[in-house]
mmCIF file of C-alpha atoms in Angstrom:
data_model
loop_
_atom_site.group_PDB
_atom_site.id
_atom_site.type_symbol
_atom_site.label_atom_id
_atom_site.label_comp_id
_atom_site.label_asym_id
_atom_site.label_seq_id
_atom_site.Cartn_x
_atom_site.Cartn_y
_atom_site.Cartn_z
ATOM 1 C CA UNK A 267 38.270 21.252 22.071
ATOM 2 C CA UNK A 268 35.049 23.021 21.017
ATOM 3 C CA UNK A 269 34.125 26.201 22.726
ATOM 4 C CA UNK A 270 30.892 24.637 23.430
ATOM 5 C CA UNK A 271 32.854 21.585 25.434
ATOM 6 C CA UNK A 272 34.792 24.529 26.909
ATOM 7 C CA UNK A 273 32.167 26.521 28.315
ATOM 8 C CA UNK A 274 30.129 23.390 29.896
ATOM 9 C CA UNK A 275 32.980 21.736 31.065
ATOM 10 C CA UNK A 276 34.061 25.105 33.362
ATOM 11 C CA UNK A 277 30.521 25.563 33.827
ATOM 12 C CA UNK A 278 30.127 22.282 35.851
ATOM 13 C CA UNK A 279 33.475 23.443 37.458
ATOM 14 C CA UNK A 280 32.165 26.518 38.829
ATOM 15 C CA UNK A 281 28.667 25.138 39.714
ATOM 16 C CA UNK A 282 31.055 22.160 42.124
ATOM 17 C CA UNK A 283 32.681 24.839 43.535
ATOM 18 C CA UNK A 284 29.991 27.294 44.969
ATOM 19 C CA UNK A 285 28.055 24.081 45.922
ATOM 20 C CA UNK A 286 30.782 22.910 47.770
ATOM 21 C CA UNK A 287 31.677 26.222 49.375
ATOM 22 C CA UNK A 288 27.455 26.766 50.400
ATOM 23 C CA UNK A 289 26.264 23.146 51.292
ATOM 24 C CA UNK A 290 26.376 22.580 54.822
ATOM 25 C CA UNK A 291 26.163 18.593 54.755
ATOM 26 C CA UNK A 292 29.728 17.024 54.296
ATOM 27 C CA UNK A 293 28.478 14.314 51.974
ATOM 28 C CA UNK A 294 27.108 16.838 49.400
ATOM 29 C CA UNK A 295 30.614 18.545 49.632
ATOM 30 C CA UNK A 296 32.119 15.137 48.676
ATOM 31 C CA UNK A 297 29.432 15.084 45.619
ATOM 32 C CA UNK A 298 30.723 18.635 44.862
ATOM 33 C CA UNK A 299 34.141 17.504 44.767
ATOM 34 C CA UNK A 300 33.649 14.599 42.629
ATOM 35 C CA UNK A 301 31.722 16.930 40.223
ATOM 36 C CA UNK A 302 34.878 19.317 40.316
ATOM 37 C CA UNK A 303 37.049 16.362 39.063
ATOM 38 C CA UNK A 304 34.838 15.524 36.221
ATOM 39 C CA UNK A 305 34.691 18.783 35.054
ATOM 40 C CA UNK A 306 38.734 19.430 35.628
ATOM 41 C CA UNK A 307 39.578 15.836 33.819
ATOM 42 C CA UNK A 308 38.757 16.306 30.007
ATOM 43 C CA UNK A 309 41.041 19.580 30.124
ATOM 44 C CA UNK A 310 43.958 17.042 31.228
ATOM 45 C CA UNK A 311 42.970 14.582 28.646
ATOM 46 C CA UNK A 312 42.733 17.276 26.055
ATOM 47 C CA UNK A 313 46.558 18.511 26.160
ATOM 48 C CA UNK A 314 47.342 14.644 25.566
ATOM 49 C CA UNK A 315 48.774 13.978 29.334
ATOM 50 C CA UNK A 316 46.915 10.631 29.743
ATOM 51 C CA UNK A 317 49.364 8.959 32.150
ATOM 52 C CA UNK A 318 48.448 11.960 34.546
ATOM 53 C CA UNK A 319 45.094 11.838 33.824
ATOM 54 C CA UNK A 320 45.059 8.169 34.781
ATOM 55 C CA UNK A 321 47.117 8.989 37.930
ATOM 56 C CA UNK A 322 44.837 11.367 39.144
ATOM 57 C CA UNK A 323 41.559 9.247 38.203
ATOM 58 C CA UNK A 324 42.966 6.679 40.455
ATOM 59 C CA UNK A 325 43.848 9.141 43.394
ATOM 60 C CA UNK A 326 40.691 10.907 43.850
ATOM 61 C CA UNK A 327 38.499 8.279 44.902
ATOM 62 C CA UNK A 328 41.066 6.932 47.319
ATOM 63 C CA UNK A 329 40.954 10.198 48.836
ATOM 64 C CA UNK A 330 37.730 10.323 48.906
ATOM 65 C CA UNK A 331 37.302 6.936 50.937
ATOM 66 C CA UNK A 332 39.905 8.446 53.422
ATOM 67 C CA UNK A 333 38.097 11.712 53.882
ATOM 68 C CA UNK A 334 34.875 9.661 54.479
ATOM 69 C CA UNK A 335 36.544 7.887 57.765
ATOM 70 C CA UNK A 336 36.496 11.346 59.283
ATOM 71 C CA UNK A 337 33.161 12.271 57.781
ATOM 72 C CA UNK A 338 31.781 9.422 59.796
ATOM 73 C CA UNK A 339 32.537 11.320 63.225
ATOM 74 C CA UNK A 340 31.586 14.490 61.848
ATOM 75 C CA UNK A 341 27.933 15.205 63.543
ATOM 76 C CA UNK A 342 25.365 17.517 61.818
ATOM 77 C CA UNK B 231 25.195 5.145 6.102
ATOM 78 C CA UNK B 232 22.245 7.008 7.639
ATOM 79 C CA UNK B 233 22.356 10.536 8.470
ATOM 80 C CA UNK B 234 23.548 11.131 11.940
ATOM 81 C CA UNK B 235 20.623 11.721 14.169
ATOM 82 C CA UNK B 236 18.742 8.628 13.003
ATOM 83 C CA UNK B 237 22.011 6.828 13.705
ATOM 84 C CA UNK B 238 21.938 8.000 17.392
ATOM 85 C CA UNK B 239 18.313 7.850 17.888
ATOM 86 C CA UNK B 240 18.738 3.942 16.583
ATOM 87 C CA UNK B 241 21.973 3.464 18.779
ATOM 88 C CA UNK B 242 19.700 4.771 21.798
ATOM 89 C CA UNK B 243 17.151 1.937 20.873
ATOM 90 C CA UNK B 244 19.034 -0.557 21.124
ATOM 91 C CA UNK B 245 21.462 0.323 23.888
ATOM 92 C CA UNK B 246 18.598 0.815 26.087
ATOM 93 C CA UNK B 247 16.773 -2.776 25.213
ATOM 94 C CA UNK B 248 20.241 -4.210 25.502
ATOM 95 C CA UNK B 249 21.367 -3.052 28.931
ATOM 96 C CA UNK B 250 17.478 -2.861 30.318
ATOM 97 C CA UNK B 251 17.385 -6.410 29.445
ATOM 98 C CA UNK B 252 20.539 -8.191 30.634
ATOM 99 C CA UNK B 253 20.077 -6.461 34.127
ATOM 100 C CA UNK B 254 16.696 -7.331 34.388
ATOM 101 C CA UNK B 255 17.437 -10.978 33.606
ATOM 102 C CA UNK B 256 20.432 -10.963 35.977
ATOM 103 C CA UNK B 257 18.195 -9.945 38.272
ATOM 104 C CA UNK B 258 19.531 -6.743 39.522
ATOM 105 C CA UNK B 259 16.282 -5.520 40.622
ATOM 106 C CA UNK B 260 15.643 -8.399 43.120
ATOM 107 C CA UNK B 261 17.966 -6.529 46.040
ATOM 108 C CA UNK B 262 20.760 -4.026 46.849
ATOM 109 C CA UNK B 263 23.851 -6.125 46.321
ATOM 110 C CA UNK B 264 25.909 -3.673 48.382
ATOM 111 C CA UNK B 265 24.120 -1.726 51.772
ATOM 112 C CA UNK B 266 24.371 1.308 49.852
ATOM 113 C CA UNK B 267 22.308 0.316 46.515
ATOM 114 C CA UNK B 268 19.840 -0.670 49.590
ATOM 115 C CA UNK B 269 19.770 2.863 51.117
ATOM 116 C CA UNK B 270 19.299 4.297 47.234
ATOM 117 C CA UNK B 271 16.479 2.031 46.586
ATOM 118 C CA UNK B 272 14.574 2.708 50.443
ATOM 119 C CA UNK B 273 15.130 6.804 49.610
ATOM 120 C CA UNK B 274 13.403 6.169 46.179
ATOM 121 C CA UNK B 275 10.870 4.415 47.455
ATOM 122 C CA UNK B 276 10.487 6.945 50.171
ATOM 123 C CA UNK B 277 9.701 9.505 47.004
ATOM 124 C CA UNK B 278 7.129 7.635 45.511
ATOM 125 C CA UNK B 279 8.773 5.301 43.741
ATOM 126 C CA UNK B 280 8.883 1.666 43.239
ATOM 127 C CA UNK B 281 11.186 -0.915 45.761
ATOM 128 C CA UNK B 282 12.296 -3.231 43.357
ATOM 129 C CA UNK B 283 13.211 -0.400 40.738
ATOM 130 C CA UNK B 284 14.842 1.800 43.277
ATOM 131 C CA UNK B 285 16.969 -1.432 44.048
ATOM 132 C CA UNK B 286 17.896 -1.530 40.319
ATOM 133 C CA UNK B 287 18.712 2.242 39.988
ATOM 134 C CA UNK B 288 20.813 1.895 43.279
ATOM 135 C CA UNK B 289 22.894 -1.166 41.820
ATOM 136 C CA UNK B 290 23.707 0.870 38.560
ATOM 137 C CA UNK B 291 25.018 3.786 41.061
ATOM 138 C CA UNK B 292 27.373 1.336 43.210
ATOM 139 C CA UNK B 293 28.769 -1.282 40.687
ATOM 140 C CA UNK B 294 29.365 -1.226 36.955
ATOM 141 C CA UNK B 295 27.192 -3.397 35.699
ATOM 142 C CA UNK B 296 25.267 -3.986 31.922
ATOM 143 C CA UNK B 297 24.946 -0.309 31.320
ATOM 144 C CA UNK B 298 28.948 0.436 32.417
ATOM 145 C CA UNK B 299 29.680 -2.452 29.938
ATOM 146 C CA UNK B 300 27.639 -1.076 27.230
ATOM 147 C CA UNK B 301 29.483 2.134 27.451
ATOM 148 C CA UNK B 302 33.080 0.908 27.788
ATOM 149 C CA UNK B 303 32.320 -1.379 25.212
ATOM 150 C CA UNK B 304 31.094 1.194 22.570
ATOM 151 C CA UNK B 305 34.454 3.145 23.796
ATOM 152 C CA UNK B 306 36.702 0.324 22.949
ATOM 153 C CA UNK B 307 35.351 -0.575 19.886
ATOM 154 C CA UNK B 308 35.569 3.240 18.835
ATOM 155 C CA UNK B 309 39.086 3.646 19.611
ATOM 156 C CA UNK B 310 40.157 -0.312 19.253
ATOM 157 C CA UNK B 311 37.616 -2.471 17.159
ATOM 158 C CA UNK B 312 37.003 -5.725 18.283
ATOM 159 C CA UNK B 313 39.484 -6.009 20.595
ATOM 160 C CA UNK B 314 38.988 -2.873 22.351
ATOM 161 C CA UNK B 315 35.901 -3.914 23.794
ATOM 162 C CA UNK B 316 37.178 -7.065 24.769
ATOM 163 C CA UNK B 317 39.263 -5.185 26.732
ATOM 164 C CA UNK B 318 36.525 -2.941 28.198
ATOM 165 C CA UNK B 319 35.050 -5.801 29.100
ATOM 166 C CA UNK B 320 37.995 -7.014 31.473
ATOM 167 C CA UNK B 321 38.052 -3.866 33.242
ATOM 168 C CA UNK B 322 34.465 -3.773 33.916
ATOM 169 C CA UNK B 323 35.219 -6.984 35.660
ATOM 170 C CA UNK B 324 38.069 -5.851 37.574
ATOM 171 C CA UNK B 325 35.673 -2.710 38.535
ATOM 172 C CA UNK B 326 32.943 -5.167 39.365
ATOM 173 C CA UNK B 327 35.573 -7.093 41.621
ATOM 174 C CA UNK B 328 36.517 -3.852 43.334
ATOM 175 C CA UNK B 329 32.627 -2.996 44.124
ATOM 176 C CA UNK B 330 32.364 -6.292 45.990
ATOM 177 C CA UNK B 331 30.217 -7.500 43.394
ATOM 178 C CA UNK B 332 29.970 -10.705 41.670
ATOM 179 C CA UNK B 333 29.992 -9.440 37.763
ATOM 180 C CA UNK B 334 28.185 -11.601 36.362
ATOM 181 C CA UNK B 335 25.744 -8.743 34.569
ATOM 182 C CA UNK B 336 28.617 -6.130 33.821
ATOM 183 C CA UNK B 337 31.054 -8.697 31.938
ATOM 184 C CA UNK B 338 28.029 -10.620 29.987
ATOM 185 C CA UNK B 339 26.612 -7.286 29.039
ATOM 186 C CA UNK B 340 29.926 -6.018 27.868
ATOM 187 C CA UNK B 341 30.773 -9.015 25.936
ATOM 188 C CA UNK B 342 27.235 -8.640 24.101
ATOM 189 C CA UNK B 343 27.464 -5.229 23.660
ATOM 190 C CA UNK B 344 30.912 -5.421 21.964
ATOM 191 C CA UNK B 345 29.471 -8.384 19.651
ATOM 192 C CA UNK B 346 26.368 -6.249 18.573
ATOM 193 C CA UNK B 347 28.193 -2.835 18.337
ATOM 194 C CA UNK B 348 31.102 -4.056 16.230
ATOM 195 C CA UNK B 349 28.354 -6.171 13.750
ATOM 196 C CA UNK B 350 26.208 -2.931 13.485
ATOM 197 C CA UNK B 351 29.790 -1.026 12.820
ATOM 198 C CA UNK B 352 31.072 -3.874 10.435
ATOM 199 C CA UNK B 353 28.628 -3.558 8.684
ATOM 200 C CA UNK B 354 28.106 -0.080 7.882
ATOM 201 C CA UNK B 355 24.804 0.930 9.758
ATOM 202 C CA UNK B 356 25.699 2.557 12.757
ATOM 203 C CA UNK B 357 29.086 4.412 13.449
ATOM 204 C CA UNK B 358 30.332 3.218 16.715
ATOM 205 C CA UNK B 359 30.540 7.277 18.057
ATOM 206 C CA UNK B 360 26.768 7.277 17.639
ATOM 207 C CA UNK B 361 26.532 4.291 20.322
ATOM 208 C CA UNK B 362 28.513 6.493 22.737
ATOM 209 C CA UNK B 363 25.768 9.350 22.649
ATOM 210 C CA UNK B 364 22.903 6.665 22.504
ATOM 211 C CA UNK B 365 24.079 4.952 25.600
ATOM 212 C CA UNK B 366 24.501 8.538 27.429
ATOM 213 C CA UNK B 367 21.015 9.427 26.352
ATOM 214 C CA UNK B 368 19.760 5.767 27.873
ATOM 215 C CA UNK B 369 21.270 6.450 31.035
ATOM 216 C CA UNK B 370 19.719 9.948 31.041
ATOM 217 C CA UNK B 371 16.290 8.381 30.583
ATOM 218 C CA UNK B 372 16.686 5.854 33.220
ATOM 219 C CA UNK B 373 18.273 7.970 35.849
ATOM 220 C CA UNK B 374 18.147 11.612 35.281
ATOM 221 C CA UNK B 375 14.718 12.555 34.058
ATOM 222 C CA UNK B 376 12.341 11.450 37.179
ATOM 223 C CA UNK B 377 13.221 8.661 39.503
ATOM 224 C CA UNK B 378 9.546 7.769 40.229
ATOM 225 C CA UNK B 379 8.287 7.077 36.816
ATOM 226 C CA UNK B 380 11.813 5.123 35.998
ATOM 227 C CA UNK B 381 11.499 2.951 39.300
ATOM 228 C CA UNK B 382 7.892 2.317 38.620
ATOM 229 C CA UNK B 383 8.870 1.236 34.877
ATOM 230 C CA UNK B 384 11.547 -0.893 35.944
ATOM 231 C CA UNK B 385 9.521 -2.622 38.760
ATOM 232 C CA UNK B 386 6.893 -3.327 36.036
ATOM 233 C CA UNK B 387 9.460 -5.179 34.212
ATOM 234 C CA UNK B 388 11.025 -7.011 36.742
ATOM 235 C CA UNK B 389 7.313 -8.388 37.957
ATOM 236 C CA UNK B 390 6.960 -9.473 34.104
ATOM 237 C CA UNK B 391 10.087 -11.640 34.631
ATOM 238 C CA UNK B 392 9.404 -12.882 38.330
ATOM 239 C CA UNK C 208 40.714 1.834 12.445
ATOM 240 C CA UNK C 209 40.779 4.944 14.689
ATOM 241 C CA UNK C 210 38.268 6.942 13.468
ATOM 242 C CA UNK C 211 38.799 10.769 12.478
ATOM 243 C CA UNK C 212 36.092 12.677 14.455
ATOM 244 C CA UNK C 213 35.906 16.686 13.907
ATOM 245 C CA UNK C 214 35.416 19.320 16.643
ATOM 246 C CA UNK C 215 31.733 19.940 16.631
ATOM 247 C CA UNK C 216 30.634 16.607 16.528
ATOM 248 C CA UNK C 217 27.168 15.874 17.406
ATOM 249 C CA UNK C 218 28.030 13.023 19.750
ATOM 250 C CA UNK C 219 30.205 15.042 22.143
ATOM 251 C CA UNK C 220 27.618 18.007 21.813
ATOM 252 C CA UNK C 221 24.902 15.072 23.130
ATOM 253 C CA UNK C 222 27.271 14.222 26.102
ATOM 254 C CA UNK C 223 28.051 17.612 26.911
ATOM 255 C CA UNK C 224 24.142 19.006 27.322
ATOM 256 C CA UNK C 225 23.744 15.750 29.296
ATOM 257 C CA UNK C 226 26.464 16.673 31.455
ATOM 258 C CA UNK C 227 25.370 20.208 32.122
ATOM 259 C CA UNK C 228 21.583 18.815 32.835
ATOM 260 C CA UNK C 229 22.770 16.382 35.496
ATOM 261 C CA UNK C 230 24.953 19.590 37.398
ATOM 262 C CA UNK C 231 21.648 21.623 36.980
ATOM 263 C CA UNK C 232 20.341 18.642 38.389
ATOM 264 C CA UNK C 233 22.324 17.781 41.486
ATOM 265 C CA UNK C 234 22.130 21.409 42.485
ATOM 266 C CA UNK C 235 18.179 21.204 43.097
ATOM 267 C CA UNK C 236 18.334 18.208 44.427
ATOM 268 C CA UNK C 237 17.971 18.143 48.205
ATOM 269 C CA UNK C 238 18.122 14.299 49.261
ATOM 270 C CA UNK C 239 21.632 13.276 49.403
ATOM 271 C CA UNK C 240 21.190 9.587 48.616
ATOM 272 C CA UNK C 241 19.190 10.926 45.293
ATOM 273 C CA UNK C 242 21.959 13.026 44.123
ATOM 274 C CA UNK C 243 24.135 9.957 43.122
ATOM 275 C CA UNK C 244 22.264 9.048 40.226
ATOM 276 C CA UNK C 245 22.505 12.583 38.823
ATOM 277 C CA UNK C 246 26.536 12.338 39.313
ATOM 278 C CA UNK C 247 26.117 8.335 37.534
ATOM 279 C CA UNK C 248 24.807 10.889 34.358
ATOM 280 C CA UNK C 249 27.868 13.005 34.892
ATOM 281 C CA UNK C 250 30.213 10.235 34.909
ATOM 282 C CA UNK C 251 28.864 8.637 31.910
ATOM 283 C CA UNK C 252 28.871 11.897 30.263
ATOM 284 C CA UNK C 253 32.324 12.903 30.824
ATOM 285 C CA UNK C 254 33.669 9.375 29.785
ATOM 286 C CA UNK C 255 31.636 9.488 26.773
ATOM 287 C CA UNK C 256 33.760 13.123 25.822
ATOM 288 C CA UNK C 257 36.834 12.081 27.421
ATOM 289 C CA UNK C 258 36.817 8.983 24.773
ATOM 290 C CA UNK C 259 35.408 11.310 21.986
ATOM 291 C CA UNK C 260 37.962 14.216 22.448
ATOM 292 C CA UNK C 261 41.072 12.022 22.645
ATOM 293 C CA UNK C 262 40.892 9.275 20.141
ATOM 294 C CA UNK C 263 44.162 7.619 20.867
ATOM 295 C CA UNK C 264 44.281 3.882 22.201
ATOM 296 C CA UNK C 265 45.369 4.545 25.912
ATOM 297 C CA UNK C 266 42.434 6.720 25.968
ATOM 298 C CA UNK C 267 40.510 3.621 26.812
ATOM 299 C CA UNK C 268 42.689 2.936 29.504
ATOM 300 C CA UNK C 269 41.809 6.727 31.045
ATOM 301 C CA UNK C 270 37.856 5.994 30.371
ATOM 302 C CA UNK C 271 38.103 3.173 32.459
ATOM 303 C CA UNK C 272 39.854 4.085 35.010
ATOM 304 C CA UNK C 273 38.193 7.008 35.646
ATOM 305 C CA UNK C 274 34.777 5.181 35.379
ATOM 306 C CA UNK C 275 35.720 2.800 37.817
ATOM 307 C CA UNK C 276 37.023 5.436 40.261
ATOM 308 C CA UNK C 277 34.145 7.059 40.307
ATOM 309 C CA UNK C 278 31.947 4.420 40.673
ATOM 310 C CA UNK C 279 34.205 3.231 43.588
ATOM 311 C CA UNK C 280 33.637 6.523 44.729
ATOM 312 C CA UNK C 281 29.924 6.971 44.542
ATOM 313 C CA UNK C 282 29.801 3.234 46.428
ATOM 314 C CA UNK C 283 32.002 3.919 49.260
ATOM 315 C CA UNK C 284 29.644 7.367 49.680
ATOM 316 C CA UNK C 285 26.357 5.841 49.593
ATOM 317 C CA UNK C 286 27.406 2.892 51.937
ATOM 318 C CA UNK C 287 29.086 4.944 54.475
ATOM 319 C CA UNK C 288 25.882 6.827 54.617
ATOM 320 C CA UNK C 289 23.851 3.650 55.140
ATOM 321 C CA UNK C 290 25.904 2.591 57.879
ATOM 322 C CA UNK C 291 26.174 6.196 59.623
ATOM 323 C CA UNK C 292 21.738 6.189 59.279
ATOM 324 C CA UNK C 293 21.961 2.682 60.338
ATOM 325 C CA UNK C 294 24.044 3.385 63.735
ATOM 326 C CA UNK C 295 22.346 6.407 64.288
ATOM 327 C CA UNK C 296 18.777 4.584 64.656
ATOM 328 C CA UNK C 297 20.393 2.504 66.885
ATOM 329 C CA UNK C 298 21.592 5.069 69.202
ATOM 330 C CA UNK C 299 18.441 6.502 69.253
ATOM 331 C CA UNK C 300 16.732 3.540 70.032
ATOM 332 C CA UNK C 301 19.244 2.993 72.813
ATOM 333 C CA UNK C 302 18.759 6.038 74.420
ATOM 334 C CA UNK C 303 14.869 6.041 74.195
ATOM 335 C CA UNK C 304 15.455 2.240 75.646
ATOM 336 C CA UNK C 305 17.330 3.875 78.554
ATOM 337 C CA UNK C 306 14.944 6.730 79.124
ATOM 338 C CA UNK C 307 12.001 4.219 79.503
ATOM 339 C CA UNK C 308 13.946 1.820 81.783
ATOM 340 C CA UNK C 309 14.296 4.967 84.052
#
């Protein structure tokens, strides 16, 4: 993979991590988590593990939907 | 073949016109399809935009419509030729049904975009990879620059059609 | 039919710059619901990057699975937010009504 791509995708992962750590709102945390996954997926793809990438791309949204049921009860 | 930058600019114009036309014709700005789309539309209206344009922004976020169809058709044509575009149309239809949408706009957009991109690639004018970059730029213009002015533009187009 | 894609191709660079821009806009935006369109831009860009760095036939399945999964995620977040806001409004209304009745 090109060096510029690596730097930008790693920046997406790092920004998402710090944002999820700092933000107070639980919905914002979920948005940052999906940002982390968006940054991490091309690294899995680049090595050729396409089946793992498809499995992860299906599992992560299902996990988010299950987490949302817990966030529903969380008051700010 | 044109140079790569010219190809990307032409691809941007073609895909922008294609998906905005199909979305407006399919009636996406009329109302929020699911309750999340309506909420996004109201949030955009509260920030100074237009309510119908906001509904269209919400619908693009909440279910794969013609913009997703154009991007995935470009990916399919880039990897597989004409059949890749048709496979992408099937995936877009499945995604629409998962997101509890009717799926006319997405599937129609994917099929039309497949024909257009395949025709232009076979004619030797624009490579399919340029269409991927053009579609990313087109969605960036609508959703990424300013929600206020983008929703006003889409609302104006919707009033032209209605 | 599979095209030859060089390492430093211009489309991949455009997708990467769009991804970085949308990340910055997500952080700067305050309203939760208005973060979701920027997340959509990030999804489009990453789908383009996936196809451009891995031009094999199974790549189309990976790109479609990622795109549809991410859209489903945004849909769930937005609809949960909308339902919760509606419920909070209804609760506040009932509370105000109860205080007015007393």
